[in-house]
PDB file of C-alpha atoms in Angstrom:
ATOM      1  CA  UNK A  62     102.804  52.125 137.922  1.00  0.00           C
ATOM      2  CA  UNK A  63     105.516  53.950 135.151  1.00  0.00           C
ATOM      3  CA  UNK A  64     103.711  51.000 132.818  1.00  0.00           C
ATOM      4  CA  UNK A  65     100.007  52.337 133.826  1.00  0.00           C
ATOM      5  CA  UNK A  66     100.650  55.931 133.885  1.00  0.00           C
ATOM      6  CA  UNK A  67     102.419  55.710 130.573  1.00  0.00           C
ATOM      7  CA  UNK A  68      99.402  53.814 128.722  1.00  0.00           C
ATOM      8  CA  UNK A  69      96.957  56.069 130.059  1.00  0.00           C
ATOM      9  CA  UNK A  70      99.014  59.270 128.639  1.00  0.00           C
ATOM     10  CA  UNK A  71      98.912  56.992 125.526  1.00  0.00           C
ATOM     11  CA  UNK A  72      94.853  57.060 125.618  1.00  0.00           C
ATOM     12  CA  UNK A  73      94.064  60.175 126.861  1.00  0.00           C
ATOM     13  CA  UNK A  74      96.558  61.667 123.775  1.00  0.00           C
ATOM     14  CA  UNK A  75      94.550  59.542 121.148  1.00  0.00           C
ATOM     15  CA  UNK A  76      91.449  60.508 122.370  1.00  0.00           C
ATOM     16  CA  UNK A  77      92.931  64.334 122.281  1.00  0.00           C
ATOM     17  CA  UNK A  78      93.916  63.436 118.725  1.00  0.00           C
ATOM     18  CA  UNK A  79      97.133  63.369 119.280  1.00  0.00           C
ATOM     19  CA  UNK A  80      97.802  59.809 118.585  1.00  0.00           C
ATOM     20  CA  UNK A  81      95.265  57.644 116.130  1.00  0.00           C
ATOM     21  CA  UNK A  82      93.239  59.546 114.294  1.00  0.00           C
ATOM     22  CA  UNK A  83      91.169  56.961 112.553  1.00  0.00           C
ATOM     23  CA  UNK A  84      91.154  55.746 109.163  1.00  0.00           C
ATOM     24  CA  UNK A  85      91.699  57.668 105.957  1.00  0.00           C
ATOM     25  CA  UNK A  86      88.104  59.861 104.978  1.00  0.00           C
ATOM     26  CA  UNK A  87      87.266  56.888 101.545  1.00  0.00           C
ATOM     27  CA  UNK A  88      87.540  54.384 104.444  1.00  0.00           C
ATOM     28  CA  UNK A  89      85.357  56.340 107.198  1.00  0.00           C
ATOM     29  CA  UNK A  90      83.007  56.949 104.173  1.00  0.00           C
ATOM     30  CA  UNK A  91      82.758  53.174 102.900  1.00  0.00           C
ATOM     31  CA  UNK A  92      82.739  51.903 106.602  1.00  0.00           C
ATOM     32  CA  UNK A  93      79.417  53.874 107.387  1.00  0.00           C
ATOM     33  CA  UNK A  94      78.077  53.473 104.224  1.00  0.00           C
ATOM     34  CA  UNK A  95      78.159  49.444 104.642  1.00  0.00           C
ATOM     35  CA  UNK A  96      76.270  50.757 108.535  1.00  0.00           C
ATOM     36  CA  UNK A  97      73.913  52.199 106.211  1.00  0.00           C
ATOM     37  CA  UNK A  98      73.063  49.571 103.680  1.00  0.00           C
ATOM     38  CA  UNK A  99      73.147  46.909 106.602  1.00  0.00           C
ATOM     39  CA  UNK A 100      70.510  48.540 108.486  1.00  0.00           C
ATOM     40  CA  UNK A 101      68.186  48.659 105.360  1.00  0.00           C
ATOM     41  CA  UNK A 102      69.045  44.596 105.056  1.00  0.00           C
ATOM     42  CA  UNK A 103      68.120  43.954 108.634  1.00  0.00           C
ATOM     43  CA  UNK A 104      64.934  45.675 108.420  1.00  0.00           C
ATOM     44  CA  UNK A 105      63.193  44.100 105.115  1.00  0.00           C
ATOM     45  CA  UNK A 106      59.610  45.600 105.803  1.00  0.00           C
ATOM     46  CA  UNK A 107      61.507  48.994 104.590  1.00  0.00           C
ATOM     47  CA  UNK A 108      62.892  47.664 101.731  1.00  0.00           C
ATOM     48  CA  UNK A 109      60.067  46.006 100.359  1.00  0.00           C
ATOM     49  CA  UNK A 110      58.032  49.396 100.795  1.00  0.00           C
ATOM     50  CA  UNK A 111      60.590  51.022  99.091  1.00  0.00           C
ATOM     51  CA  UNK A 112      60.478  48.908  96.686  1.00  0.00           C
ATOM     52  CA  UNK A 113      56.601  48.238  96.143  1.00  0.00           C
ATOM     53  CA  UNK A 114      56.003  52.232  96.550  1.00  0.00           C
ATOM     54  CA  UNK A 115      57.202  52.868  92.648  1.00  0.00           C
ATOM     55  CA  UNK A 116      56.190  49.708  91.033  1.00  0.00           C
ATOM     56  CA  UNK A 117      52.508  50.820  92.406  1.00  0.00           C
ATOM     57  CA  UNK A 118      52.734  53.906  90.775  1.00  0.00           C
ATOM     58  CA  UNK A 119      54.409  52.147  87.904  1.00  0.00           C
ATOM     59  CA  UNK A 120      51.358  50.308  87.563  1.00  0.00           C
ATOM     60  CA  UNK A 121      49.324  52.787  88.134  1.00  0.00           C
ATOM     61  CA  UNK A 122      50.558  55.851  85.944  1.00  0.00           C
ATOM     62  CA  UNK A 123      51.040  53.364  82.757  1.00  0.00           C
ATOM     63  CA  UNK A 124      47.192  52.591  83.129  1.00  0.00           C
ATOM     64  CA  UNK A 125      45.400  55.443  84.135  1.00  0.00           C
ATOM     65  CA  UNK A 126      47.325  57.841  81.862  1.00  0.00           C
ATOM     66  CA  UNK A 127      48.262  55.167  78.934  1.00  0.00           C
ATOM     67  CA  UNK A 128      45.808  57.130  76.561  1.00  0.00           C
ATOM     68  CA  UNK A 129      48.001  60.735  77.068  1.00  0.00           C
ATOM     69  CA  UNK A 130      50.259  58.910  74.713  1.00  0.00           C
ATOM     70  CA  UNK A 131      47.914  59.811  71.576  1.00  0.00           C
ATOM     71  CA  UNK A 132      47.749  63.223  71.800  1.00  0.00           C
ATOM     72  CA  UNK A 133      50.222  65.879  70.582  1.00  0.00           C
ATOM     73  CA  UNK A 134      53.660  66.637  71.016  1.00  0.00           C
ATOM     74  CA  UNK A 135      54.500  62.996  71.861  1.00  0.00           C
ATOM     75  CA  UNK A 136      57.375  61.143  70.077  1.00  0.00           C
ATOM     76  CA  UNK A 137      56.007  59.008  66.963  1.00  0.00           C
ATOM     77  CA  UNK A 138      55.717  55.431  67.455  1.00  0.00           C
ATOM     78  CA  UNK A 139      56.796  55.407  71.049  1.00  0.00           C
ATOM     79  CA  UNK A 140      54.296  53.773  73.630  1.00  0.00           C
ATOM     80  CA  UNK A 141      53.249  55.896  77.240  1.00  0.00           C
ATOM     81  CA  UNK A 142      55.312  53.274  78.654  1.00  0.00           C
ATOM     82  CA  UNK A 143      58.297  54.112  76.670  1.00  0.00           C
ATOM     83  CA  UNK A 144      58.090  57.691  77.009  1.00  0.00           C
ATOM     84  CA  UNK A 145      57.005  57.627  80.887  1.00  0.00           C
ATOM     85  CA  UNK A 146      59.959  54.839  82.188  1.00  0.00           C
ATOM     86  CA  UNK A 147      62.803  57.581  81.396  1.00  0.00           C
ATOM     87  CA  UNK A 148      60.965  60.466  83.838  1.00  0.00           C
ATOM     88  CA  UNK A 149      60.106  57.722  85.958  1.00  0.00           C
ATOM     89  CA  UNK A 150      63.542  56.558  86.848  1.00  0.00           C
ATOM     90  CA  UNK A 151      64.425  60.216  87.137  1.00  0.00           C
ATOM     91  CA  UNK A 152      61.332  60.662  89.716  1.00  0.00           C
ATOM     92  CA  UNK A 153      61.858  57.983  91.774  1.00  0.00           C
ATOM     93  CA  UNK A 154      65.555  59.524  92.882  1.00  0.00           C
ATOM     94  CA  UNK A 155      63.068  62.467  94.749  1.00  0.00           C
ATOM     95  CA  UNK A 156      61.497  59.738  97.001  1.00  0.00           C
ATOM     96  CA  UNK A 157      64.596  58.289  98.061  1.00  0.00           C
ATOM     97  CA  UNK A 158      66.542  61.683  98.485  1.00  0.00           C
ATOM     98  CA  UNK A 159      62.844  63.122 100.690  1.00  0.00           C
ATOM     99  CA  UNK A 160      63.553  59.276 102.852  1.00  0.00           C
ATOM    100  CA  UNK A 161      67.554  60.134 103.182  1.00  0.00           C
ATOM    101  CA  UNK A 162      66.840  63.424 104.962  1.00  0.00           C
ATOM    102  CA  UNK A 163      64.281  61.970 107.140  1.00  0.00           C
ATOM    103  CA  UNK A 164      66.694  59.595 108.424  1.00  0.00           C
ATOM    104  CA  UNK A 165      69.359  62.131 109.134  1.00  0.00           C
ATOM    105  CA  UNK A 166      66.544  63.633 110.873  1.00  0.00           C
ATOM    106  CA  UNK A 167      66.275  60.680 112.757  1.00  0.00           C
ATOM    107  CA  UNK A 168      69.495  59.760 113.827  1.00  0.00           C
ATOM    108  CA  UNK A 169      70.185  63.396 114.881  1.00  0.00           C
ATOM    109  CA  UNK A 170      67.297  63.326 117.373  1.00  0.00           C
ATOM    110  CA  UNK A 171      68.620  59.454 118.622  1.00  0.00           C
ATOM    111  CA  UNK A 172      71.546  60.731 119.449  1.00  0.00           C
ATOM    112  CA  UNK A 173      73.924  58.254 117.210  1.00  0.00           C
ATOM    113  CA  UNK A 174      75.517  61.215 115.073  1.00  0.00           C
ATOM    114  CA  UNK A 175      76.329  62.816 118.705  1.00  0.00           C
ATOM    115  CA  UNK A 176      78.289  59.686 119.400  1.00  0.00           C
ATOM    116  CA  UNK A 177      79.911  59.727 116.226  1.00  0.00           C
ATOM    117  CA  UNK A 178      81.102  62.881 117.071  1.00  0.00           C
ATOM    118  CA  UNK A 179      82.852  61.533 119.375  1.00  0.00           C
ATOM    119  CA  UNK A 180      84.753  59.414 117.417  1.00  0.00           C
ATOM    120  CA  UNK A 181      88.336  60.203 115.671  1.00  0.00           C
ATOM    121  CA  UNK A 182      86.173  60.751 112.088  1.00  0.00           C
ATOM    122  CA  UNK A 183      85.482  63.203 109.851  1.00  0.00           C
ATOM    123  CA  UNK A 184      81.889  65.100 110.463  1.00  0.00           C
ATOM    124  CA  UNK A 185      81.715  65.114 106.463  1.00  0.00           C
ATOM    125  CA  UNK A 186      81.909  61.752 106.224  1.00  0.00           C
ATOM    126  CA  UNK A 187      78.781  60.968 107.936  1.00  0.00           C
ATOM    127  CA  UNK A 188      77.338  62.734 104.933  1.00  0.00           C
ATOM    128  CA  UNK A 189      78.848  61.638 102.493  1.00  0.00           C
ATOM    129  CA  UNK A 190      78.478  58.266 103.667  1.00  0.00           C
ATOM    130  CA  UNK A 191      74.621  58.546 103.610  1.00  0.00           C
ATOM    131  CA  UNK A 192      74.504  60.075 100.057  1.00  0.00           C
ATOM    132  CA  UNK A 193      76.515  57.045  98.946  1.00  0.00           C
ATOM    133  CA  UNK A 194      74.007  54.574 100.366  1.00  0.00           C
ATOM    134  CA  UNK A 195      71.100  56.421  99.572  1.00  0.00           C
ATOM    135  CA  UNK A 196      72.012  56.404  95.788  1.00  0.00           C
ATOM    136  CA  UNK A 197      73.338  52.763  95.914  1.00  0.00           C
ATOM    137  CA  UNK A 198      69.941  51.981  96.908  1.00  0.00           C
ATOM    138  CA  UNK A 199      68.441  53.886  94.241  1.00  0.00           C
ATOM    139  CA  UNK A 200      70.739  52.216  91.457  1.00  0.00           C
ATOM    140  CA  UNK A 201      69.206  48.881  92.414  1.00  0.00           C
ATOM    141  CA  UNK A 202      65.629  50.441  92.451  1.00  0.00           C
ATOM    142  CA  UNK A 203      65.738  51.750  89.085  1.00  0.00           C
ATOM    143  CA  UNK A 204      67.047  48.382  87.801  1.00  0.00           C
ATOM    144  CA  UNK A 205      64.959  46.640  89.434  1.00  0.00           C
ATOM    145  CA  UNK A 206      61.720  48.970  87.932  1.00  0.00           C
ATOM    146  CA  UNK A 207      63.204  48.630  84.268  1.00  0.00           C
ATOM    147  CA  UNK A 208      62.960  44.939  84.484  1.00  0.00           C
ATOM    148  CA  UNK A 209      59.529  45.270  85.886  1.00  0.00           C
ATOM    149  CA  UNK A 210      58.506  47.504  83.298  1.00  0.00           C
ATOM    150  CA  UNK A 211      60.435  45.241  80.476  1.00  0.00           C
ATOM    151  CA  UNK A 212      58.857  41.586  82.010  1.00  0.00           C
ATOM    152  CA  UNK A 213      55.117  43.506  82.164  1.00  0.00           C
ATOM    153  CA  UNK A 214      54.549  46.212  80.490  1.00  0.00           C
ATOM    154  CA  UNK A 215      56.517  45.660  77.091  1.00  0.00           C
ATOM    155  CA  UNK A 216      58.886  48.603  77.885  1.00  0.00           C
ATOM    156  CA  UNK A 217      61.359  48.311  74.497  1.00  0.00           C
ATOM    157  CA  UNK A 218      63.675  51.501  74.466  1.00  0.00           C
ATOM    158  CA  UNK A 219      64.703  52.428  70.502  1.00  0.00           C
ATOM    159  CA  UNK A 220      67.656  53.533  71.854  1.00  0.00           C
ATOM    160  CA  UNK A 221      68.718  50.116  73.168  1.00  0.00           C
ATOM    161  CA  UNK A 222      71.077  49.215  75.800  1.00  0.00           C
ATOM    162  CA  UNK A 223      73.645  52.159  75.294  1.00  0.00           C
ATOM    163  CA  UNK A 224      71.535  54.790  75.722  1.00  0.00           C
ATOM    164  CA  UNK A 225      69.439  53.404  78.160  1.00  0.00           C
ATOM    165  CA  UNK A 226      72.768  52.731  80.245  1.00  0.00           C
ATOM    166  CA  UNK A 227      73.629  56.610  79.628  1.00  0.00           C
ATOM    167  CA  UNK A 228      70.004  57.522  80.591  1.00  0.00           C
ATOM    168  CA  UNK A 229      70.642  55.098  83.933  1.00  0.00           C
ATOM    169  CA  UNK A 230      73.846  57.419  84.601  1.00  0.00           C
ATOM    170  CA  UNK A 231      71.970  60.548  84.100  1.00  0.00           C
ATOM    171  CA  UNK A 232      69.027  59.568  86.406  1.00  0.00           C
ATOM    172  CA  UNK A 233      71.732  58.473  89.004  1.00  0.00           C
ATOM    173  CA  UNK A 234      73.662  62.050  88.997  1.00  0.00           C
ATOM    174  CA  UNK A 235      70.175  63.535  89.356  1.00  0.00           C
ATOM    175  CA  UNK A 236      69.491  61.084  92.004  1.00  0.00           C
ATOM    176  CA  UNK A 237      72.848  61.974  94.349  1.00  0.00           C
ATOM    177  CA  UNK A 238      72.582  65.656  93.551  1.00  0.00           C
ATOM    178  CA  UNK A 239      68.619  65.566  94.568  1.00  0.00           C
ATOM    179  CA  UNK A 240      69.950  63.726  97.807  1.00  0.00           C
ATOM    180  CA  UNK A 241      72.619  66.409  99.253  1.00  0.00           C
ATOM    181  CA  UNK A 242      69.671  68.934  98.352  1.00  0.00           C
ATOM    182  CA  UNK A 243      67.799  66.755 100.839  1.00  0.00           C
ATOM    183  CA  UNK A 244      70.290  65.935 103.311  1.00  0.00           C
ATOM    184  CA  UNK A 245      71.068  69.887 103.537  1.00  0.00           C
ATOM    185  CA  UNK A 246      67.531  70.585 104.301  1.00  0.00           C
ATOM    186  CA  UNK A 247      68.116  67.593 106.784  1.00  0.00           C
ATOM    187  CA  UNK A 248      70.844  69.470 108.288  1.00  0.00           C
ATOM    188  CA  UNK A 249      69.356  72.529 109.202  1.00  0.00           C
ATOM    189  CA  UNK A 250      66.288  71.570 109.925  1.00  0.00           C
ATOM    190  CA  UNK A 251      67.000  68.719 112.043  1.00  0.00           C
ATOM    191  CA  UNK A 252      63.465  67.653 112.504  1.00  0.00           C
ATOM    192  CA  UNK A 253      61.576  64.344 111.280  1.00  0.00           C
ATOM    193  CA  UNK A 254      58.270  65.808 111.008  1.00  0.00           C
ATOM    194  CA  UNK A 255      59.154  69.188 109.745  1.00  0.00           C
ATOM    195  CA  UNK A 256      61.336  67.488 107.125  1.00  0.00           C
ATOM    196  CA  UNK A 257      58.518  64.875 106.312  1.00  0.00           C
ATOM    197  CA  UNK A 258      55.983  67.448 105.511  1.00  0.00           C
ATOM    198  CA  UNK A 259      58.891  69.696 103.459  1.00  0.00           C
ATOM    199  CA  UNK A 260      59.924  66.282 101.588  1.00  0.00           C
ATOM    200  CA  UNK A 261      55.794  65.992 100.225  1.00  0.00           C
ATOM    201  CA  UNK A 262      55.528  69.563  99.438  1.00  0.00           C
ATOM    202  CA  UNK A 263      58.471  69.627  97.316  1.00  0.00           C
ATOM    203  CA  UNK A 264      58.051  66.056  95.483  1.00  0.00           C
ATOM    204  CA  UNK A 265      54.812  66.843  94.229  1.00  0.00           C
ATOM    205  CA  UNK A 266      55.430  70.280  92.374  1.00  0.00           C
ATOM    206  CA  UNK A 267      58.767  68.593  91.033  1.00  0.00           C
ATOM    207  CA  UNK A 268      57.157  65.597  89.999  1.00  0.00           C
ATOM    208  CA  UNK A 269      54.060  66.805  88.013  1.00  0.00           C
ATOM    209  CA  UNK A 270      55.099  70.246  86.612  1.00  0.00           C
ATOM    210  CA  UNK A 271      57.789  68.533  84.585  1.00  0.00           C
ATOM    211  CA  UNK A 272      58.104  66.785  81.662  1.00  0.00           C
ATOM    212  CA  UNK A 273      57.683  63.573  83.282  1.00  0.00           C
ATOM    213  CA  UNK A 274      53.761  62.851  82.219  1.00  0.00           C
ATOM    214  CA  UNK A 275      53.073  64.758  79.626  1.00  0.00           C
ATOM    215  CA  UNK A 276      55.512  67.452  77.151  1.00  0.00           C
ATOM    216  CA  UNK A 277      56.112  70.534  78.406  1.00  0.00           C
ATOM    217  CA  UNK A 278      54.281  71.928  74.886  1.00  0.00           C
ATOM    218  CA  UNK A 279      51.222  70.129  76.745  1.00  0.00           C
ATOM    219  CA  UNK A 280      50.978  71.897  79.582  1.00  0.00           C
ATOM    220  CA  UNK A 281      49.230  75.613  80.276  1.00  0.00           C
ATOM    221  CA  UNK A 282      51.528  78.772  79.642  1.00  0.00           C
ATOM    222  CA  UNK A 283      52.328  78.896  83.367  1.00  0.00           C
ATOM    223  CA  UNK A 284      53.387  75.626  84.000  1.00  0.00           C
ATOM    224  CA  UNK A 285      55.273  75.477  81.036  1.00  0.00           C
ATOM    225  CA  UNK A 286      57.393  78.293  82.374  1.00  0.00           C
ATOM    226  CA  UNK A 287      57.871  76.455  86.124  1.00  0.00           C
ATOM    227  CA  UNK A 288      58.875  73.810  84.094  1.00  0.00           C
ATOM    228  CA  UNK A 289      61.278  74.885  82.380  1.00  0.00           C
ATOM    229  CA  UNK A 290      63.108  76.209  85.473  1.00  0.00           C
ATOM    230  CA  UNK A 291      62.089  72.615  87.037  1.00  0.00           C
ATOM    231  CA  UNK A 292      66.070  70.686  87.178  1.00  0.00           C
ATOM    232  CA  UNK A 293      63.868  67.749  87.277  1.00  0.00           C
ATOM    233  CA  UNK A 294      63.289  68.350  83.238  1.00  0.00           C
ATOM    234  CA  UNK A 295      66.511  68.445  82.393  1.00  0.00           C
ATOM    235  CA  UNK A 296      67.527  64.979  83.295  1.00  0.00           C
ATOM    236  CA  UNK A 297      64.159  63.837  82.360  1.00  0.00           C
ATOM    237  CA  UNK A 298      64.140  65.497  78.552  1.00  0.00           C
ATOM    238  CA  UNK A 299      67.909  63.790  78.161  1.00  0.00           C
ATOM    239  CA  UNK A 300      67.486  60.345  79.350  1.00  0.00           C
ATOM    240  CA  UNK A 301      64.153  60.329  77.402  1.00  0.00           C
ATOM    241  CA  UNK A 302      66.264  61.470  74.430  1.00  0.00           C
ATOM    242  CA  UNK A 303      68.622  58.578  74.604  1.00  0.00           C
ATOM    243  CA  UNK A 304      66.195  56.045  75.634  1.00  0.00           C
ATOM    244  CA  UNK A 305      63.911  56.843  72.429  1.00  0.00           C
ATOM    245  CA  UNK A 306      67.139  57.535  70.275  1.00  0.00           C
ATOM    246  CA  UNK A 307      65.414  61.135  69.860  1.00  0.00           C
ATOM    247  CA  UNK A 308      68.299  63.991  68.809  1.00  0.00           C
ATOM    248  CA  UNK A 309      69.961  64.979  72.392  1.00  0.00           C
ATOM    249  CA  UNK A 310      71.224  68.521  71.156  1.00  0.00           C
ATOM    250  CA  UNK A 311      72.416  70.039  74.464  1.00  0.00           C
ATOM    251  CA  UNK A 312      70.210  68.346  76.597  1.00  0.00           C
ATOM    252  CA  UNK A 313      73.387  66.015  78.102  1.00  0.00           C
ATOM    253  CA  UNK A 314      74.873  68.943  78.940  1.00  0.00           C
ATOM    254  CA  UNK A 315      72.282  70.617  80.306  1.00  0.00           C
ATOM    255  CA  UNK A 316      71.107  67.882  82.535  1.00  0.00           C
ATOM    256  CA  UNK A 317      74.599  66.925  84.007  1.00  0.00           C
ATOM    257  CA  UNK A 318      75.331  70.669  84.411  1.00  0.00           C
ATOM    258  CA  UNK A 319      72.138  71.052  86.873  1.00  0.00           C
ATOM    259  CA  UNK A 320      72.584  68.413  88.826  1.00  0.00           C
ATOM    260  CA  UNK A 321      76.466  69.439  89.428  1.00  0.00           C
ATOM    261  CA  UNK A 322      74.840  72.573  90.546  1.00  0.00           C
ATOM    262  CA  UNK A 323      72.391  71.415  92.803  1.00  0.00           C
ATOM    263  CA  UNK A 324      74.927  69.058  93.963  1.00  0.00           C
ATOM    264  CA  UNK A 325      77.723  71.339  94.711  1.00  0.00           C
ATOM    265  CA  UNK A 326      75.690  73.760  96.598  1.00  0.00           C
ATOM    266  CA  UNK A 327      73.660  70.936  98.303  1.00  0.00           C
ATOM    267  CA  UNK A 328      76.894  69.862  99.767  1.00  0.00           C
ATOM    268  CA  UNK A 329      78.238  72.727 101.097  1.00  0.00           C
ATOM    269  CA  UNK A 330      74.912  73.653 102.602  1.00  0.00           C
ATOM    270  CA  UNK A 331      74.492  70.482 104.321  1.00  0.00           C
ATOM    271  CA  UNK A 332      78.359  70.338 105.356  1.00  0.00           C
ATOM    272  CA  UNK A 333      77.848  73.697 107.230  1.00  0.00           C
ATOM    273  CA  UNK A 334      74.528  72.903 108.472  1.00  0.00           C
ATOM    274  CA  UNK A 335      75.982  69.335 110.000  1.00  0.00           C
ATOM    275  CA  UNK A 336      78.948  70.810 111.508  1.00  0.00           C
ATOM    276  CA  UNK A 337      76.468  73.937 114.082  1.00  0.00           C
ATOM    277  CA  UNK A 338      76.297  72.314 117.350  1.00  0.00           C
ATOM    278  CA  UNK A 339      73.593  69.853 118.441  1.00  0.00           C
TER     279      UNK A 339
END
């Protein structure tokens, strides 16, 4: 009985806390990140629409708007493809951060983030766990759409390797800070559909009144100035730079400053949001 009473003091203290509290926060991160990323292996028909959903408009966009490429403003001697692939790797970190806040969505209204409540873990974690698999997936996207674009469409950056592997690092710190901008909205809105319909009004206007199609130069007064304000430019005008070996200026700076921005108030928006009762 002393034997009984004694391990259930034992339990009851490490479920109180007082005993194990779980693994240190890189481990709780990199534990549900691998839940993550498993869950998007299991269920292929998702990742083979997330991956066919850009190479369509790949296809699309370098076809239909292939003859923008002649007319002013645009970079001498590059092809559409070459000046649309660096804007397009930028882009396609918007339809994976819209897809991470729908899950969160999701899993809130399952219940599964309830029972990881429950469990001796950081509530951060859970985030930041999702952001990490959310840009890991959009990493192998974007390589896999540069190989697509290299294979087919005859996509042959001047800058070469270097700076299209610093224009690969600026889409990807555009990609995780466009994500915690997401998951916040996830957080406080904590509803599939609402954050469905949000997630398509906000691509859109992001996507096409930036520099991704066209130069800003080509577009009317007004849009130039939303455009300008648009963070989406930013990394977009720099990773074209260094994919075209064009002269960068400030435009590094710029671009990594934004997305630290966006980033740093996307996470403490979606940290407080996460942490209001269910």
């Amino acid at each position: 009985m002393t034997t009984i009473g004694a391990h259930t003091a034992h339990s009851k203290a490490a479920v109180a806390g007082d005993g194990w509290q779980g693994a240190h926060l890189p481990g709780q991160i990199a534990l549900l990140a691998g839940r993550s990323l498993r869950a998007l292996a299991r269920n292929p028909k998702l990742l083979i629409i997330s991956l066919l959903q850009p190479m369509v408009f790949l296809v699309l966009l370098t076809q239909v708007f292939s003859s923008l490429g002649t007319t002013a403003n645009f970079p001498a001697g590059a092809t559409y493809v070459d000046y649309l692939m660096p804007g397009f790797l930028v882009v396609s970190a918007l339809s994976v951060a819209s897809e991470a806040g729908v899950a969160l969505t999701t899993e809130l209204r399952s219940g599964l983030l309830a029972r990881f409540r429950a469990l001796p873990i950081s509530r951060s974690s859970v985030l930041f766990a999702r952001s990490v698999a959310e840009v890991i997936r959009n990493v192998i996207l974007m390589v896999v759409l540069l190989g697509l674009a290299m294979l087919v469409f005859g996509f042959d950056p001047a800058g070469g390797l270097a700076g299209l592997g610093a224009a690969l690092l600026l889409a990807t710190l555009m990609s995780a800070s466009m994500v915690w901008v997401f998951l916040a909205l996830a957080a406080w809105l904590r509803n599939p559909e609402a954050m469905q319909a949000l997630g398509f009004l906000l691509l859109f206007p992001l996507m096409f009144v930036s520099s991704m199609f066209v130069p800003v130069a080509n577009l009317p007064g007004w849009l130039q100035a939303v455009a300008k304000v648009n963070p989406v430019t930013y990394a977009i005008d720099a990773s074209r730079s260094l994919t075209l070996d064009l002269p960068v200026g400030n435009l590094i700076a710029a671009s990594v400053a934004t997305s630290a921005g966006l980033m740093v108030v996307g996470i403490a928006a979606a940290v407080a949001g996460f942490r209001r009762p269910l």
